[in-house]
mmCIF file of C-alpha atoms in Angstrom:
data_model
loop_
_atom_site.group_PDB
_atom_site.id
_atom_site.type_symbol
_atom_site.label_atom_id
_atom_site.label_comp_id
_atom_site.label_asym_id
_atom_site.label_seq_id
_atom_site.Cartn_x
_atom_site.Cartn_y
_atom_site.Cartn_z
ATOM 1 C CA MET D 1 6.546 -21.136 43.887
ATOM 2 C CA ALA D 2 3.856 -18.635 42.899
ATOM 3 C CA ALA D 3 3.851 -17.252 46.447
ATOM 4 C CA ALA D 4 7.598 -16.600 46.254
ATOM 5 C CA ALA D 5 7.147 -14.732 42.967
ATOM 6 C CA LEU D 6 4.361 -12.674 44.515
ATOM 7 C CA VAL D 7 6.541 -11.791 47.517
ATOM 8 C CA ASP D 8 9.456 -10.866 45.203
ATOM 9 C CA ASN D 9 7.152 -8.687 43.074
ATOM 10 C CA SER D 10 5.667 -6.984 46.140
ATOM 11 C CA SER D 11 9.071 -6.415 47.735
ATOM 12 C CA GLY D 12 10.305 -4.955 44.438
ATOM 13 C CA LYS D 13 7.407 -2.498 44.379
ATOM 14 C CA ASP D 14 8.038 -1.621 48.011
ATOM 15 C CA ALA D 15 11.733 -1.082 47.297
ATOM 16 C CA VAL D 16 10.841 1.256 44.440
ATOM 17 C CA ALA D 17 8.335 3.098 46.647
ATOM 18 C CA GLU D 18 10.885 3.426 49.429
ATOM 19 C CA GLY D 19 13.504 4.629 46.947
ATOM 20 C CA LEU D 20 11.111 7.254 45.618
ATOM 21 C CA LEU D 21 10.327 8.353 49.151
ATOM 22 C CA ASP D 22 14.017 8.678 49.975
ATOM 23 C CA LEU D 23 14.508 10.670 46.789
ATOM 24 C CA LEU D 24 11.541 13.021 47.242
ATOM 25 C CA LYS D 25 11.538 13.546 51.013
ATOM 26 C CA PRO D 26 14.435 16.093 51.097
ATOM 27 C CA ALA D 27 12.864 18.077 48.256
ATOM 28 C CA VAL D 28 9.482 18.117 49.996
ATOM 29 C CA GLN D 29 11.069 19.234 53.262
ATOM 30 C CA GLN D 30 13.055 21.968 51.502
ATOM 31 C CA LEU D 31 9.939 23.151 49.680
ATOM 32 C CA ASP D 32 8.056 23.244 52.978
ATOM 33 C CA LEU D 33 10.793 25.416 54.524
ATOM 34 C CA HIS D 34 10.738 27.805 51.568
ATOM 35 C CA VAL D 35 6.951 28.100 51.650
ATOM 36 C CA HIS D 36 7.120 28.842 55.379
ATOM 37 C CA SER D 37 9.748 31.527 54.731
ATOM 38 C CA VAL D 38 7.664 33.135 51.974
ATOM 39 C CA ARG D 39 4.596 33.153 54.219
ATOM 40 C CA GLU D 40 6.542 34.915 56.979
ATOM 41 C CA SER D 41 7.837 37.564 54.584
ATOM 42 C CA GLN D 42 4.340 38.103 53.180
ATOM 43 C CA VAL D 43 2.973 38.677 56.677
ATOM 44 C CA GLU D 44 5.749 41.227 57.196
ATOM 45 C CA LEU D 45 4.937 42.859 53.851
ATOM 46 C CA ARG D 46 1.248 43.046 54.754
ATOM 47 C CA GLU D 47 2.138 44.751 58.043
ATOM 48 C CA HIS D 48 4.325 47.288 56.218
ATOM 49 C CA ILE D 49 1.548 47.996 53.710
ATOM 50 C CA ASP D 50 -0.913 48.576 56.561
ATOM 51 C CA SER D 51 1.549 50.890 58.280
ATOM 52 C CA LEU D 52 2.216 52.836 55.090
ATOM 53 C CA ALA D 53 -1.500 53.175 54.314
ATOM 54 C CA THR D 54 -2.144 54.455 57.838
ATOM 55 C CA GLU D 55 0.738 56.917 57.541
ATOM 56 C CA LEU D 56 -0.507 58.165 54.159
ATOM 57 C CA CYS D 57 -3.986 58.722 55.589
ATOM 58 C CA ARG D 58 -2.500 60.602 58.544
ATOM 59 C CA ILE D 59 -0.375 62.779 56.233
ATOM 60 C CA ASN D 60 -3.364 63.464 54.012
ATOM 61 C CA GLU D 61 -5.436 64.621 56.987
ATOM 62 C CA HIS D 62 -2.724 67.001 58.237
ATOM 63 C CA GLN D 63 -1.753 68.508 54.875
ATOM 64 C CA LYS D 64 -2.615 72.135 54.368
ATOM 65 C CA VAL D 65 -2.222 71.782 50.626
ATOM 66 C CA ALA D 66 -4.929 69.666 49.065
ATOM 67 C CA LEU D 67 -3.008 66.597 48.009
ATOM 68 C CA ASP D 68 -5.138 63.673 47.004
ATOM 69 C CA LEU D 69 -3.465 60.540 48.358
ATOM 70 C CA ASP D 70 -6.613 58.424 48.256
ATOM 71 C CA PRO D 71 -5.721 56.715 44.951
ATOM 72 C CA TYR D 72 -2.368 55.685 46.419
ATOM 73 C CA VAL D 73 -3.988 54.408 49.578
ATOM 74 C CA LYS D 74 -6.417 52.397 47.453
ATOM 75 C CA LYS D 75 -3.506 50.947 45.464
ATOM 76 C CA LEU D 76 -1.765 49.966 48.691
ATOM 77 C CA LEU D 77 -4.899 48.335 50.041
ATOM 78 C CA ASN D 78 -5.350 46.469 46.744
ATOM 79 C CA ALA D 79 -1.737 45.258 46.973
ATOM 80 C CA ARG D 80 -2.387 44.180 50.568
ATOM 81 C CA ARG D 81 -5.444 42.223 49.464
ATOM 82 C CA ARG D 82 -3.390 40.420 46.823
ATOM 83 C CA VAL D 83 -0.657 39.619 49.356
ATOM 84 C CA VAL D 84 -3.272 38.145 51.687
ATOM 85 C CA LEU D 85 -4.726 36.102 48.823
ATOM 86 C CA VAL D 86 -1.315 34.697 47.852
ATOM 87 C CA ASN D 87 -0.592 33.995 51.512
ATOM 88 C CA ASN D 88 -3.815 31.988 51.804
ATOM 89 C CA ILE D 89 -2.931 30.006 48.677
ATOM 90 C CA LEU D 90 0.536 29.276 50.068
ATOM 91 C CA GLN D 91 -0.941 28.267 53.413
ATOM 92 C CA ASN D 92 -3.287 25.789 51.711
ATOM 93 C CA ALA D 93 -0.454 24.393 49.583
ATOM 94 C CA GLN D 94 1.771 24.024 52.626
ATOM 95 C CA GLU D 95 -0.961 22.210 54.536
ATOM 96 C CA ARG D 96 -1.473 19.814 51.603
ATOM 97 C CA LEU D 97 2.264 19.245 51.456
ATOM 98 C CA ARG D 98 2.386 18.451 55.168
ATOM 99 C CA ARG D 99 -0.513 16.000 54.850
ATOM 100 C CA LEU D 100 1.123 14.343 51.848
ATOM 101 C CA ASN D 101 4.430 14.045 53.679
ATOM 102 C CA HIS D 102 2.654 12.593 56.716
ATOM 103 C CA ASN D 103 0.689 10.084 54.616
ATOM 104 C CA VAL D 104 3.806 8.972 52.741
ATOM 105 C CA ALA D 105 5.724 8.477 56.001
ATOM 106 C CA LYS D 106 2.797 6.570 57.495
ATOM 107 C CA GLU D 107 2.464 4.334 54.430
ATOM 108 C CA THR D 108 6.207 3.691 54.374
ATOM 109 C CA ALA D 109 6.182 2.715 58.041
ATOM 110 C CA ARG D 110 3.189 0.438 57.448
ATOM 111 C CA ARG D 111 4.855 -1.289 54.516
ATOM 112 C CA LYS D 112 8.122 -1.657 56.366
ATOM 113 C CA THR D 113 6.313 -3.230 59.318
ATOM 114 C CA MET D 114 4.419 -5.521 56.974
ATOM 115 C CA LEU D 115 7.638 -6.611 55.263
ATOM 116 C CA GLU D 116 9.451 -7.131 58.558
ATOM 117 C CA SER D 117 6.615 -9.237 59.914
ATOM 118 C CA SER D 118 6.529 -11.390 56.774
ATOM 119 C CA GLY D 119 10.269 -12.009 57.037
ATOM 120 C CA VAL D 120 10.963 -10.629 53.560
ATOM 121 C CA PHE D 121 12.668 -7.473 54.758
ATOM 122 C CA THR D 122 15.974 -8.052 56.474
ATOM 123 C CA SER D 123 18.718 -5.654 57.296
ATOM 124 C CA ARG D 124 21.012 -5.227 54.376
ATOM 125 C CA SER D 125 24.475 -6.561 54.961
ATOM 126 C CA PRO D 126 27.164 -7.184 52.419
ATOM 127 C CA SER D 127 27.078 -10.759 51.238
ATOM 128 C CA LYS D 128 30.300 -12.685 51.363
ATOM 129 C CA PRO D 129 31.091 -14.813 48.322
#
């Protein structure tokens, strides 16, 4: 009798865990896609900043009028540094998210296998009265 209560309690926890996984998995996948998109656009932004800084240096060298563009180049390089920093933070967050998603899927598969082998988990079919 106590064993049946333990199995019911454990299957209830597993059902809740599986329900949470089903609820969170689409949000995690969508977040992962958005992070990937932001990282791509930041790489593109960094490339544009590099190109603009190079172009400003080239213009500054060829100007006959003494126009000091160095402060602007420094601002661009500072912005580039910040973009790279944010990109690294996003990359780390995305990697953590992937590991979390992988661990949750692995744990869910393990629990499902455990439940199937114990005979507690059966395919859900409508019960006929």
